[in-house]
Short mmCIF file of C-alpha atoms and ligand atoms in Angstrom, two decimals:
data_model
loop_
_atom_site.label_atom_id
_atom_site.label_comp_id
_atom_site.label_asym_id
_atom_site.label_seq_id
_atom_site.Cartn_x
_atom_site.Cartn_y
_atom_site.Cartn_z
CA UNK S 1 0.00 0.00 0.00
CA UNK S 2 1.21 3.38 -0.90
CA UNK S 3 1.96 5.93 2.08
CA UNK S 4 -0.86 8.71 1.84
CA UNK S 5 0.44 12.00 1.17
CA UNK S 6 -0.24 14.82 3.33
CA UNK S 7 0.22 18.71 2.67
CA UNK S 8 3.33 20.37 5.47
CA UNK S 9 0.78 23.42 6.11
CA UNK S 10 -3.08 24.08 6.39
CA UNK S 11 -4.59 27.23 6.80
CA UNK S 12 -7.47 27.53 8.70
CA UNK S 13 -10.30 29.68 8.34
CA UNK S 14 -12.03 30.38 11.91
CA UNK S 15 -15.60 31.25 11.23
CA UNK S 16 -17.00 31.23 14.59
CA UNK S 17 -18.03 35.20 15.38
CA UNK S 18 -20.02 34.59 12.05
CA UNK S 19 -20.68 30.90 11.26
CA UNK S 20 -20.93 30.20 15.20
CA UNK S 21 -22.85 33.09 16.31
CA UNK S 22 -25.80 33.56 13.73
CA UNK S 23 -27.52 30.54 15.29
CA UNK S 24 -26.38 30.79 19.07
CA UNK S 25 -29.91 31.41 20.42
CA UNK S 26 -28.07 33.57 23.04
CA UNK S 27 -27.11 36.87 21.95
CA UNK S 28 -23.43 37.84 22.49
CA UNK S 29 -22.80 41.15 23.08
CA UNK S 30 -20.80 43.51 20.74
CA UNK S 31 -18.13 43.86 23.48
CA UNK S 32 -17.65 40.06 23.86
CA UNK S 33 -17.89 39.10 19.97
CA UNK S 34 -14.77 42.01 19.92
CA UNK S 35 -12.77 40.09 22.40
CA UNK S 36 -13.63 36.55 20.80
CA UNK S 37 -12.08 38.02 17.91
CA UNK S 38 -9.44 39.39 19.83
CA UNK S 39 -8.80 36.10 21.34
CA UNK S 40 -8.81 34.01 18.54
CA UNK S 41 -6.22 36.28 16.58
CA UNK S 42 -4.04 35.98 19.86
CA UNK S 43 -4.42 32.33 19.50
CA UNK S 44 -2.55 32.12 15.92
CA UNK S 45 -5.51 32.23 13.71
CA UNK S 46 -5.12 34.36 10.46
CA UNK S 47 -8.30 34.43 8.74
CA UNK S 48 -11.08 35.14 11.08
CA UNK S 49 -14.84 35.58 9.26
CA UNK S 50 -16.04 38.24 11.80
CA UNK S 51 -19.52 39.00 10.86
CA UNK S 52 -21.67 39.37 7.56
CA UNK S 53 -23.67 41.70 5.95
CA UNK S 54 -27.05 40.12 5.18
CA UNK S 55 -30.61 41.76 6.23
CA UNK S 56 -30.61 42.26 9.67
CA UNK S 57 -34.31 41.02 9.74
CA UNK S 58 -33.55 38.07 8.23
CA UNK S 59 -30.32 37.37 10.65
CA UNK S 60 -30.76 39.42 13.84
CA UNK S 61 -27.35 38.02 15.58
CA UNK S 62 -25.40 39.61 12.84
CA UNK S 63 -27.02 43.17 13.11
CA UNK S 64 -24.03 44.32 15.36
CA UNK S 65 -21.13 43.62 12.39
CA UNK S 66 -20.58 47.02 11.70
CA UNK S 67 -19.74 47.83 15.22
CA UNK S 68 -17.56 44.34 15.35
CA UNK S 69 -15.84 45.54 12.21
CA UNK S 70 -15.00 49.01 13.18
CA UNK S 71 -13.88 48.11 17.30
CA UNK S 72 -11.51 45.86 17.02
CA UNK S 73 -7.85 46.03 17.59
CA UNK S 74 -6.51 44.91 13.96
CA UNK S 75 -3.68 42.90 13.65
CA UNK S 76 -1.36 43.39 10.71
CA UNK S 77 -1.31 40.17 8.82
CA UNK S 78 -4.60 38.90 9.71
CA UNK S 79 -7.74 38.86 7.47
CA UNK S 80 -10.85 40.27 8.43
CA UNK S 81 -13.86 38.90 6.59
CA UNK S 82 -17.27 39.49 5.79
CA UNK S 83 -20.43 37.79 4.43
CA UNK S 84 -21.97 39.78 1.69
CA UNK S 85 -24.69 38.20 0.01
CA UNK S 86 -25.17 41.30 -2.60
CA UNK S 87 -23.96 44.89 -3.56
CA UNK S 88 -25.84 46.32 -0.27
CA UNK S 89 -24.19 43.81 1.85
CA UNK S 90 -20.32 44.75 0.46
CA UNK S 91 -21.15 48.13 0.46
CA UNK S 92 -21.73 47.96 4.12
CA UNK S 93 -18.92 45.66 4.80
CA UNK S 94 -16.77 47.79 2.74
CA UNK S 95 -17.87 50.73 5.26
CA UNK S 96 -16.84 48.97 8.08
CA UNK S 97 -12.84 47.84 6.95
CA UNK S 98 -13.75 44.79 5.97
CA UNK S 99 -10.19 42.69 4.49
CA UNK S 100 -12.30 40.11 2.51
CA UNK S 101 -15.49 39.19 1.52
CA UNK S 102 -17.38 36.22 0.80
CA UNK S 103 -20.46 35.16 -1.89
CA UNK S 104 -22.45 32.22 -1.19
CA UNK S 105 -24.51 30.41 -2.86
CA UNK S 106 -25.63 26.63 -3.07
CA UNK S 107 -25.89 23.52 -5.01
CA UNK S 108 -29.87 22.98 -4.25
CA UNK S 109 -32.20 25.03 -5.43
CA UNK S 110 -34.77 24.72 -2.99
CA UNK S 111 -31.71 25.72 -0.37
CA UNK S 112 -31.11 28.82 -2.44
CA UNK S 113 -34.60 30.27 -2.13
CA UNK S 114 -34.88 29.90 1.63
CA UNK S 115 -30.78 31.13 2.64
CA UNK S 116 -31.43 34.37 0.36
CA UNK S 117 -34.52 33.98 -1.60
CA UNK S 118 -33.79 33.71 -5.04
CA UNK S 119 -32.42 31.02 -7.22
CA UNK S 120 -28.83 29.72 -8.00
CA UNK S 121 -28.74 31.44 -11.53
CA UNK S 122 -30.30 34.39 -9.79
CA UNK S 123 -27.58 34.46 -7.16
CA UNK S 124 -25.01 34.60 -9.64
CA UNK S 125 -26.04 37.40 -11.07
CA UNK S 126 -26.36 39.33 -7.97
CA UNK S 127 -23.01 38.46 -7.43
CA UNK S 128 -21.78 40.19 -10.64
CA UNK S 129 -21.84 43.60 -8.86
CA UNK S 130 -20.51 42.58 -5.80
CA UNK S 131 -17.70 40.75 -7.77
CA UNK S 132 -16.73 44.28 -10.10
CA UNK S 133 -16.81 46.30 -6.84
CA UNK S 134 -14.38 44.41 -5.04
CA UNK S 135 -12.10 44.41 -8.41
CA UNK S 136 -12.71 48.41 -8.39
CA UNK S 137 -11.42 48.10 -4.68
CA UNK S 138 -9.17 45.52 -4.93
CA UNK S 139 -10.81 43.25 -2.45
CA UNK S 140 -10.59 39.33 -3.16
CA UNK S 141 -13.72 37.56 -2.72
CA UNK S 142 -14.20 33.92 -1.57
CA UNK S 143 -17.22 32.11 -2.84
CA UNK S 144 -19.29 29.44 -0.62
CA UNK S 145 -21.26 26.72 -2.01
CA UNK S 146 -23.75 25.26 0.59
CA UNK S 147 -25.63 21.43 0.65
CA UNK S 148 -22.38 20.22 -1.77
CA UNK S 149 -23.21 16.81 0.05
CA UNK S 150 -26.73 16.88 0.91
CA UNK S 151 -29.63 19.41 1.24
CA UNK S 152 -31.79 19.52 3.90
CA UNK S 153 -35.05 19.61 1.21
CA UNK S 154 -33.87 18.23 -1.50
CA UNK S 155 -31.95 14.87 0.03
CA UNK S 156 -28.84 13.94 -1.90
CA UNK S 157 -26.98 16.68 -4.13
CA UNK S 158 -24.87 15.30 -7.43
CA UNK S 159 -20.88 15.88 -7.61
CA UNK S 160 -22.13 17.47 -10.92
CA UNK S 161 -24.44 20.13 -9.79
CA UNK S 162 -21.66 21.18 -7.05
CA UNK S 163 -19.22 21.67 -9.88
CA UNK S 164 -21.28 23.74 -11.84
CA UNK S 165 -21.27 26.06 -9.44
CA UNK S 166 -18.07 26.55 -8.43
CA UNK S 167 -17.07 26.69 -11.87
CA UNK S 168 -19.69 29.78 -12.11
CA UNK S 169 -17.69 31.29 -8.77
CA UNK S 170 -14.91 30.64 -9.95
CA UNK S 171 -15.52 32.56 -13.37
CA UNK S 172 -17.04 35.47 -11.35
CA UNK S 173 -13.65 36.11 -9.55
CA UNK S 174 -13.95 34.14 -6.74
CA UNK S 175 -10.12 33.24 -5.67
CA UNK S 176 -11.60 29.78 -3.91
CA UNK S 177 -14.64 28.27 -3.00
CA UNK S 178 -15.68 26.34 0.09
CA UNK S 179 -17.15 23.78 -0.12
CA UNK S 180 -20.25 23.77 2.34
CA UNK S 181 -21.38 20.31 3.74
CA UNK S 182 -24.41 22.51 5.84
CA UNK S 183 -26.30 19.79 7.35
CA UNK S 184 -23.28 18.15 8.26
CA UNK S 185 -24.19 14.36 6.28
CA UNK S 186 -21.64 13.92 4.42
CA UNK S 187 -19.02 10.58 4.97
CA UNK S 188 -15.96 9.90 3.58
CA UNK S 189 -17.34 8.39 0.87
CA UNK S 190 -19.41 11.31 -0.23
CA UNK S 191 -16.87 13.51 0.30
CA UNK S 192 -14.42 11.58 -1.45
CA UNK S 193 -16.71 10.83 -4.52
CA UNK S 194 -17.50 14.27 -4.61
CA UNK S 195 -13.82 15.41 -4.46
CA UNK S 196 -13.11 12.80 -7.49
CA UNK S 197 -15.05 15.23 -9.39
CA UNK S 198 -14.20 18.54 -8.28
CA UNK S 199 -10.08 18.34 -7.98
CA UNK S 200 -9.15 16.77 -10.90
CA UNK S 201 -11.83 19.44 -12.79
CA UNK S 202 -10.86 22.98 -10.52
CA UNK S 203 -7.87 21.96 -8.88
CA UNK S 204 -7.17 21.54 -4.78
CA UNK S 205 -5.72 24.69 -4.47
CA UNK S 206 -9.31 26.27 -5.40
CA UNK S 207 -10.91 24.44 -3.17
CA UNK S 208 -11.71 24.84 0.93
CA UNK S 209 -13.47 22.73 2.94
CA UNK S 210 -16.35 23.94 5.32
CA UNK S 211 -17.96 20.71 7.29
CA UNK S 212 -20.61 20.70 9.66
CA UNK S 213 -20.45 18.04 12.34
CA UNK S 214 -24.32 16.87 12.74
CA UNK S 215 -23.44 13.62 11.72
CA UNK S 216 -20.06 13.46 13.37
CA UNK S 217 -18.19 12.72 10.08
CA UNK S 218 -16.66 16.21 9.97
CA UNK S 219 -12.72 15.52 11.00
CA UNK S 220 -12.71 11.90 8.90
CA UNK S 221 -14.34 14.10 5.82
CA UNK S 222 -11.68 16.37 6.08
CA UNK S 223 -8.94 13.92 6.21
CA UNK S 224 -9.81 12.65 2.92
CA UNK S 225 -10.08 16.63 1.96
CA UNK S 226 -6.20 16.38 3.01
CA UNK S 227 -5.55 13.40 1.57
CA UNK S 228 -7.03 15.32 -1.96
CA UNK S 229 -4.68 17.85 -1.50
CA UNK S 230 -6.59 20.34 0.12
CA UNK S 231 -5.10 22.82 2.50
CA UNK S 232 -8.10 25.29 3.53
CA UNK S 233 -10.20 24.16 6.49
CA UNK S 234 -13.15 26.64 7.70
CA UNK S 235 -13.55 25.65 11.54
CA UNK S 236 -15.51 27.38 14.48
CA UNK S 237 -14.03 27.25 18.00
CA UNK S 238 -16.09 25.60 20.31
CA UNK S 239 -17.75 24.23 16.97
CA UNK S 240 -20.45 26.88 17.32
CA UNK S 241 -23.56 27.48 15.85
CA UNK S 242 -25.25 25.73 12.45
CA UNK S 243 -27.41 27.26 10.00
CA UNK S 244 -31.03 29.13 10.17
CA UNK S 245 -32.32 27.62 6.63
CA UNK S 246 -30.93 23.93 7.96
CA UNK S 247 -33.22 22.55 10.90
CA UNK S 248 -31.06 20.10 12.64
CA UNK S 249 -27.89 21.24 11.11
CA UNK S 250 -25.46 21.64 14.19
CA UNK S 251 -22.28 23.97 14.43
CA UNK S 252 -18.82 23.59 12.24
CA UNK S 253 -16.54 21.17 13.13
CA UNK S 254 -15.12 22.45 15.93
CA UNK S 255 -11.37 24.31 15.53
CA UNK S 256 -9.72 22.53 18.56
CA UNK S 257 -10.37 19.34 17.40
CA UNK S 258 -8.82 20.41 14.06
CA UNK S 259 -5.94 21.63 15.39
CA UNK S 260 -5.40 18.81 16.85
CA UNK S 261 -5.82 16.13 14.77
CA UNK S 262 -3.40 18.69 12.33
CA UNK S 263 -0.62 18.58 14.79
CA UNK S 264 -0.82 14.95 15.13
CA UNK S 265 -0.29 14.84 11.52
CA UNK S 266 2.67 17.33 11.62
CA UNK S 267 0.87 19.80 9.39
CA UNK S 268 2.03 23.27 10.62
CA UNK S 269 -0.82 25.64 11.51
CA UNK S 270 0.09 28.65 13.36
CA UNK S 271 -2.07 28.12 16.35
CA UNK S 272 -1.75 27.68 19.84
CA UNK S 273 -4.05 24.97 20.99
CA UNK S 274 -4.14 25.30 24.86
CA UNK S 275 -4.74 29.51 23.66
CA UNK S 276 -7.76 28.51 21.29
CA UNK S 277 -9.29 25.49 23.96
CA UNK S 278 -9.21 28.62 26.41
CA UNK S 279 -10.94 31.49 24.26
CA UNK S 280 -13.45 28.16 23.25
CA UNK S 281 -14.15 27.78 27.20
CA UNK S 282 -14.45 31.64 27.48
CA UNK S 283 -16.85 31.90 24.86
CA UNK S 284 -19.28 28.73 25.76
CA UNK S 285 -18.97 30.81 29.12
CA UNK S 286 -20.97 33.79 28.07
CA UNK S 287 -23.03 31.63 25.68
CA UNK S 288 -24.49 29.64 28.88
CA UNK S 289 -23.65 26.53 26.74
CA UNK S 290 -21.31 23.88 26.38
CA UNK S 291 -18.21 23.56 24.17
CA UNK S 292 -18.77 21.16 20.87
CA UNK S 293 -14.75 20.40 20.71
CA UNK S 294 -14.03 16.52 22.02
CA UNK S 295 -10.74 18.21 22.71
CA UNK S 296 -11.71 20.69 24.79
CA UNK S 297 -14.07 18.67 26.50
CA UNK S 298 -11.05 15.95 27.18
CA UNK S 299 -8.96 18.63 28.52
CA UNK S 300 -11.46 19.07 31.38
CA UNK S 301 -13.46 22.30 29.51
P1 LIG C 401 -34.49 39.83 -0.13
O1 LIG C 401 -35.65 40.06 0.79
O2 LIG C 401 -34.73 39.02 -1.34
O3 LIG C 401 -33.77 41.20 -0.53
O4 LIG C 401 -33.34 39.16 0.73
P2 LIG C 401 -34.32 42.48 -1.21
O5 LIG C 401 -33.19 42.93 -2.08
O6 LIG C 401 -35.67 42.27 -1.81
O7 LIG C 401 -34.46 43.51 0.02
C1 LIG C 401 -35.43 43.33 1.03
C2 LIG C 401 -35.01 44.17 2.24
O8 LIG C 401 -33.75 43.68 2.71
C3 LIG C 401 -34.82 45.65 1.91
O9 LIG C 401 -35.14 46.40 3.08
C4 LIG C 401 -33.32 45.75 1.71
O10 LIG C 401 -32.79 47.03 1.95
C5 LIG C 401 -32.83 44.76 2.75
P3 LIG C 401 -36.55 47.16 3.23
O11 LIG C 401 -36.62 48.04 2.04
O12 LIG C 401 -37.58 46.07 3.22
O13 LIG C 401 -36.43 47.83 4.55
N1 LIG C 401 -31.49 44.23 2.40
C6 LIG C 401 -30.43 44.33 3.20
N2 LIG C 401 -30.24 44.88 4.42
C7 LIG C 401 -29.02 44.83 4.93
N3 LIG C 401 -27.95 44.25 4.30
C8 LIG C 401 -28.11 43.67 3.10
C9 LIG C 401 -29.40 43.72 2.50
N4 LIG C 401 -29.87 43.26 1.32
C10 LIG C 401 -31.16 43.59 1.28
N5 LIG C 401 -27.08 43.08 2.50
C11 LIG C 401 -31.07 38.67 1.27
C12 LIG C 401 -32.11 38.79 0.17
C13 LIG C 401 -29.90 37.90 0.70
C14 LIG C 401 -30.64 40.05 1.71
C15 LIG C 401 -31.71 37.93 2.45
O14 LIG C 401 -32.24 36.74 1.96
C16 LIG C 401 -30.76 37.66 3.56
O15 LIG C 401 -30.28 38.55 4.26
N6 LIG C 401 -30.41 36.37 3.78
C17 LIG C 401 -29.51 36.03 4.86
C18 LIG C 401 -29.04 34.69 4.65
C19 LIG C 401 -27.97 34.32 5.65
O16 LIG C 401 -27.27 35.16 6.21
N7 LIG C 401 -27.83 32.97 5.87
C20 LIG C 401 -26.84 32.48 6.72
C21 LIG C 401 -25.48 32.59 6.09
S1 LIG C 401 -25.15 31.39 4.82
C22 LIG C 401 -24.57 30.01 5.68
O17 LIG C 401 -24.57 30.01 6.89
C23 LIG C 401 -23.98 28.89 4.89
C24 LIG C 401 -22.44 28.89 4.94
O18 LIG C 401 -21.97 28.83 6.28
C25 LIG C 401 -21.91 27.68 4.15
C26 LIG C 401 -22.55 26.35 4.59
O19 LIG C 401 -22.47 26.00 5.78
O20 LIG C 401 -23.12 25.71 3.70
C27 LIG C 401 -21.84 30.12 4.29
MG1 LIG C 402 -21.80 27.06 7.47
#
């Protein structure tokens, strides 16, 4: 048997004041979603998602971005992103300092209308503005795709449909796309049939990984995202939140538990574990709830 191949150095992209916090039924408040920010930056992270742009009616817990944006202490090589899920939404993030934005859209239709009411060809062309404004202002923009291994309506979602998609992100601009497995029911066989399609097609190096844990597959799905040659990995400390427009979806795989099954690989990421298990326990704190990491939980949080 051939030794599988692993890549020296993952970057992970912490989406936990975003990802985490729009479905925490417990508001956090401005000052603490600053410091979790704060904390996680201190921790090693580089690429933090800090809040989106998106109707405030539509996601309450997200209303306070601006304020997020604009408060905290910026650290010089970090990036500080932002949902936008149309020209209002980058506008506003723009306003704010965001570093980054992301698009997202999804491989089910029926998924598409109820996350931001429109359909995927629709989406894509509300995108178009967003995607010649951040050219105009030299932003890059990340693209999502959501239910790339299952939709919570529509039941199992084709390789196929997933890499039309990203092929449309892609030829919008988008420097990557993440690949969203929202209601978390994806295995390592999905995943891997799925990634048979899209590397060899878009290559690894467009490609992140953004898993849900519902199911519990999320660290073994990303494994064989490693083993593909993929070095991107969206995680949420604490594995916060889920999704509004996915009943039963539960948070991201949590970033401790990443971390840690990195290191044990030897694949360099940056961060400070006992730092991150410590801003996780800090933040479940104020939440009232407890922590989704197995790691954190081992190492008595
Ligand atoms: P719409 O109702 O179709 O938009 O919503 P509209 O253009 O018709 O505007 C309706 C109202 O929304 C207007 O206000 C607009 O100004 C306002 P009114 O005149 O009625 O007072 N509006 C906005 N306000 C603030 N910021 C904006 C904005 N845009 C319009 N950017 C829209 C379309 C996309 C806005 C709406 O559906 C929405 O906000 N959806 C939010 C969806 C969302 O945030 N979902 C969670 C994030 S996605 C996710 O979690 C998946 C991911 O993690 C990957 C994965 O796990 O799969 C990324
Ligand atoms: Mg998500």
């Amino acid at each position: 048997m051939n030794a599988v191949r692993y890549p020296k150095e993952v970057s992970l992209v912490e989406v936990g004041p975003r990802d985490g916090l729009q479905n925490e039924s417990t508001p956090l408040q401005t000052d603490d979603k600053i410091a979790l920010v704060e904390g996680l930056v201190e921790a090693g992270l580089r690429y933090i998602e800090t809040g989106s742009f998106v109707n405030p009616r539509w996601i309450p817990q997200m209303a306070d971005s601006s304020d997020v944006f604009h408060r905290i202490a910026r650290a010089p090589s970090v990036t500080y992103a932002a949902l936008t899920p149309n020209l209002k939404g980058f506008e506003r993030a723009m306003a704010a300092g965001a570093s980054e934005v992301a698009v997202f859209a999804a491989a089910s239709e029926s998924f598409s209308q109820r996350n931001i009411n429109c359909s995927i060809s629709e989406s894509i062309e509300r995108f178009r503005p967003v995607m010649d404004a951040a050219d105009t202002a030299g932003i890059a923009v990340r693209g999502y795709v959501s239910c790339v291994l299952g939709c919570p309506y529509e039941g199992d979602i084709k390789p196929a449909a997933v890499l039309a998609v990203c092929q449309d992100l892609l030829a919008l601009g988008c420097y990557e796309v993440s690949l969203g497995d929202t209601i978390g029911t994806g295995t390592p066989g999905s995943m891997d049939a799925l990634l048979n399609t899209l590397v060899p097609a878009l290559g690894a190096h467009k490609l992140a990984l953004h898993c849900h844990n519902s199911y519990g597959q999320a660290l073994a799905n990303i494994l064989i995202g490693l083993q593909h040659g993929i070095t991107r990995i969206d995680s949420s400390v604490a594995g916060l939140g889920g999704c509004p427009y996915a009943t039963g979806a539960s948070g991201n795989v949590a970033s401790e538990d990443v971390v840690y099954m990195l290191q044990g690989l030897g694949i360099e990421t940056g961060v400070d574990l006992d730092a991150l298990i410590a801003v996780g326990e800090s933040v479940c704190k104020k939440l009232g709830r407890d922590s989704q990491s197995a790691v954190a939980k081992a190492r008595g949080g």
